[in-house]
Amino acid sequence: MTKFKTPTIVVNFKAYQEVDGEGSLRLAKICEDVAKESGVNIAVCPPMVELGSVARAVSIPVFSQNADPHAPGSATGWITASMIRSTGSVGTLINHSEHRSDNRTIEESVELIKAEDLITIVCAESVRKAREVAAFSPDFIAVEPPELIGGDISVTTANPLIVEDTVSSVKDVNKKISVLCGAGVKTGKDVAKALELGADGVLLASGVVKSKDPKATLQDLIKYI
Ligand code: G3P
């Protein structure tokens, strides 16, 4: 796997209009500035159509928001791991709550992604799902309770147990897998709590993408790292 420092803040741009077109690069540059000033590993997940232009323009790690379980070749409209690697991106999310896959697809995707030497972040909506996907040996598992996604209460406050239990369940299966948590994460205190609960970082979106001042938000998010 490409080297990837933890603790980390992974910012998923989703498909918010703020990151349409030039918006993606603008936000990625802000993340890069804060990463450089602080030394914290901040990664970004722009929409697929902006992946290459962002990955070529910033020095922080860039991830795709998804990868399809297809080898290169006749696969119109599908996103292959090879395609993602060729943009200069370092990895990809898969099985996000807003882009779910079945376990067979997740397993196949993890294999194809690893074969391209990309970092895999598999999202899981529950401790049980996290344990199931740990069997496929991704690099990271990100636990995110769907009901808290996009809200104002952080998973670390609303359901700290899911973070702790995911860490212990995943480590039970494979100690090498790192765990992230997400949903409602907005502040440095939320990140500090995530680390205290045993996570290696956070995966977040609206707190940064919809912020009136993304730089100030990021500076707060990294405050206790
Ligand atoms: O992928 C990150 C995510 O689903 C959490 O979203 O907006 O609650 O930070 P948000």
PDB file of N, CA and C in Angstrom, residues 22-56:
ATOM      1  N   GLU A  22     -14.797  24.079 -10.855  1.00  0.00           N
ATOM      2  CA  GLU A  22     -13.644  24.677 -10.158  1.00  0.00           C
ATOM      3  C   GLU A  22     -13.721  24.562  -8.637  1.00  0.00           C
ATOM      4  N   GLY A  23     -14.931  24.375  -8.128  1.00  0.00           N
ATOM      5  CA  GLY A  23     -15.134  24.290  -6.681  1.00  0.00           C
ATOM      6  C   GLY A  23     -14.320  23.172  -6.052  1.00  0.00           C
ATOM      7  N   SER A  24     -14.149  22.075  -6.770  1.00  0.00           N
ATOM      8  CA  SER A  24     -13.384  20.948  -6.219  1.00  0.00           C
ATOM      9  C   SER A  24     -11.929  21.332  -6.003  1.00  0.00           C
ATOM     10  N   LEU A  25     -11.343  21.949  -7.016  1.00  0.00           N
ATOM     11  CA  LEU A  25      -9.936  22.321  -6.901  1.00  0.00           C
ATOM     12  C   LEU A  25      -9.750  23.397  -5.824  1.00  0.00           C
ATOM     13  N   ARG A  26     -10.695  24.325  -5.782  1.00  0.00           N
ATOM     14  CA  ARG A  26     -10.605  25.385  -4.768  1.00  0.00           C
ATOM     15  C   ARG A  26     -10.581  24.776  -3.363  1.00  0.00           C
ATOM     16  N   LEU A  27     -11.487  23.841  -3.115  1.00  0.00           N
ATOM     17  CA  LEU A  27     -11.557  23.244  -1.778  1.00  0.00           C
ATOM     18  C   LEU A  27     -10.343  22.348  -1.506  1.00  0.00           C
ATOM     19  N   ALA A  28      -9.902  21.622  -2.532  1.00  0.00           N
ATOM     20  CA  ALA A  28      -8.729  20.758  -2.349  1.00  0.00           C
ATOM     21  C   ALA A  28      -7.488  21.592  -2.010  1.00  0.00           C
ATOM     22  N   LYS A  29      -7.370  22.771  -2.628  1.00  0.00           N
ATOM     23  CA  LYS A  29      -6.226  23.656  -2.342  1.00  0.00           C
ATOM     24  C   LYS A  29      -6.274  24.162  -0.891  1.00  0.00           C
ATOM     25  N   ILE A  30      -7.465  24.440  -0.404  1.00  0.00           N
ATOM     26  CA  ILE A  30      -7.601  24.876   0.992  1.00  0.00           C
ATOM     27  C   ILE A  30      -7.159  23.735   1.922  1.00  0.00           C
ATOM     28  N   CYS A  31      -7.603  22.511   1.592  1.00  0.00           N
ATOM     29  CA  CYS A  31      -7.201  21.348   2.402  1.00  0.00           C
ATOM     30  C   CYS A  31      -5.677  21.198   2.347  1.00  0.00           C
ATOM     31  N   GLU A  32      -5.115  21.399   1.182  1.00  0.00           N
ATOM     32  CA  GLU A  32      -3.659  21.285   1.028  1.00  0.00           C
ATOM     33  C   GLU A  32      -2.934  22.335   1.887  1.00  0.00           C
ATOM     34  N   ASP A  33      -3.430  23.565   1.866  1.00  0.00           N
ATOM     35  CA  ASP A  33      -2.818  24.644   2.670  1.00  0.00           C
ATOM     36  C   ASP A  33      -2.790  24.259   4.142  1.00  0.00           C
ATOM     37  N   VAL A  34      -3.944  23.785   4.647  1.00  0.00           N
ATOM     38  CA  VAL A  34      -4.022  23.450   6.077  1.00  0.00           C
ATOM     39  C   VAL A  34      -3.137  22.238   6.386  1.00  0.00           C
ATOM     40  N   ALA A  35      -3.086  21.285   5.472  1.00  0.00           N
ATOM     41  CA  ALA A  35      -2.227  20.107   5.682  1.00  0.00           C
ATOM     42  C   ALA A  35      -0.763  20.539   5.749  1.00  0.00           C
ATOM     43  N   LYS A  36      -0.383  21.450   4.863  1.00  0.00           N
ATOM     44  CA  LYS A  36       1.021  21.911   4.845  1.00  0.00           C
ATOM     45  C   LYS A  36       1.363  22.700   6.098  1.00  0.00           C
ATOM     46  N   GLU A  37       0.461  23.589   6.503  1.00  0.00           N
ATOM     47  CA  GLU A  37       0.711  24.413   7.702  1.00  0.00           C
ATOM     48  C   GLU A  37       0.823  23.552   8.954  1.00  0.00           C
ATOM     49  N   SER A  38       0.007  22.502   9.021  1.00  0.00           N
ATOM     50  CA  SER A  38      -0.120  21.739  10.275  1.00  0.00           C
ATOM     51  C   SER A  38       0.677  20.440  10.298  1.00  0.00           C
ATOM     52  N   GLY A  39       0.989  19.918   9.115  1.00  0.00           N
ATOM     53  CA  GLY A  39       1.653  18.610   9.061  1.00  0.00           C
ATOM     54  C   GLY A  39       0.676  17.450   9.229  1.00  0.00           C
ATOM     55  N   VAL A  40      -0.629  17.757   9.332  1.00  0.00           N
ATOM     56  CA  VAL A  40      -1.632  16.688   9.467  1.00  0.00           C
ATOM     57  C   VAL A  40      -1.983  16.140   8.080  1.00  0.00           C
ATOM     58  N   ASN A  41      -2.174  14.835   8.017  1.00  0.00           N
ATOM     59  CA  ASN A  41      -2.510  14.201   6.747  1.00  0.00           C
ATOM     60  C   ASN A  41      -3.999  14.407   6.425  1.00  0.00           C
ATOM     61  N   ILE A  42      -4.266  15.354   5.539  1.00  0.00           N
ATOM     62  CA  ILE A  42      -5.652  15.621   5.114  1.00  0.00           C
ATOM     63  C   ILE A  42      -5.802  15.095   3.686  1.00  0.00           C
ATOM     64  N   ALA A  43      -6.761  14.204   3.493  1.00  0.00           N
ATOM     65  CA  ALA A  43      -6.991  13.632   2.164  1.00  0.00           C
ATOM     66  C   ALA A  43      -8.336  14.115   1.640  1.00  0.00           C
ATOM     67  N   VAL A  44      -8.485  14.134   0.326  1.00  0.00           N
ATOM     68  CA  VAL A  44      -9.740  14.617  -0.268  1.00  0.00           C
ATOM     69  C   VAL A  44     -10.306  13.600  -1.253  1.00  0.00           C
ATOM     70  N   CYS A  45     -11.631  13.586  -1.338  1.00  0.00           N
ATOM     71  CA  CYS A  45     -12.329  12.691  -2.275  1.00  0.00           C
ATOM     72  C   CYS A  45     -13.227  13.542  -3.171  1.00  0.00           C
ATOM     73  N   PRO A  46     -12.688  14.075  -4.254  1.00  0.00           N
ATOM     74  CA  PRO A  46     -13.528  14.895  -5.144  1.00  0.00           C
ATOM     75  C   PRO A  46     -14.466  14.022  -5.978  1.00  0.00           C
ATOM     76  N   PRO A  47     -15.462  14.632  -6.610  1.00  0.00           N
ATOM     77  CA  PRO A  47     -16.310  13.848  -7.512  1.00  0.00           C
ATOM     78  C   PRO A  47     -15.465  13.277  -8.648  1.00  0.00           C
ATOM     79  N   MET A  48     -15.892  12.148  -9.183  1.00  0.00           N
ATOM     80  CA  MET A  48     -15.120  11.446 -10.209  1.00  0.00           C
ATOM     81  C   MET A  48     -14.708  12.344 -11.382  1.00  0.00           C
ATOM     82  N   VAL A  49     -15.618  13.203 -11.823  1.00  0.00           N
ATOM     83  CA  VAL A  49     -15.295  14.009 -13.006  1.00  0.00           C
ATOM     84  C   VAL A  49     -14.175  15.027 -12.738  1.00  0.00           C
ATOM     85  N   GLU A  50     -13.897  15.305 -11.482  1.00  0.00           N
ATOM     86  CA  GLU A  50     -12.820  16.253 -11.151  1.00  0.00           C
ATOM     87  C   GLU A  50     -11.588  15.538 -10.595  1.00  0.00           C
ATOM     88  N   LEU A  51     -11.636  14.201 -10.541  1.00  0.00           N
ATOM     89  CA  LEU A  51     -10.568  13.453  -9.867  1.00  0.00           C
ATOM     90  C   LEU A  51      -9.179  13.747 -10.444  1.00  0.00           C
ATOM     91  N   GLY A  52      -9.066  13.642 -11.758  1.00  0.00           N
ATOM     92  CA  GLY A  52      -7.759  13.831 -12.399  1.00  0.00           C
ATOM     93  C   GLY A  52      -7.254  15.251 -12.226  1.00  0.00           C
ATOM     94  N   SER A  53      -8.120  16.230 -12.435  1.00  0.00           N
ATOM     95  CA  SER A  53      -7.618  17.608 -12.358  1.00  0.00           C
ATOM     96  C   SER A  53      -7.197  17.947 -10.935  1.00  0.00           C
ATOM     97  N   VAL A  54      -7.899  17.419  -9.936  1.00  0.00           N
ATOM     98  CA  VAL A  54      -7.502  17.683  -8.549  1.00  0.00           C
ATOM     99  C   VAL A  54      -6.215  16.917  -8.225  1.00  0.00           C
ATOM    100  N   ALA A  55      -6.184  15.637  -8.581  1.00  0.00           N
ATOM    101  CA  ALA A  55      -5.016  14.812  -8.214  1.00  0.00           C
ATOM    102  C   ALA A  55      -3.729  15.348  -8.847  1.00  0.00           C
ATOM    103  N   ARG A  56      -3.850  15.938 -10.028  1.00  0.00           N
ATOM    104  CA  ARG A  56      -2.648  16.476 -10.689  1.00  0.00           C
ATOM    105  C   ARG A  56      -2.227  17.830 -10.116  1.00  0.00           C
TER     106      ARG A  56
END
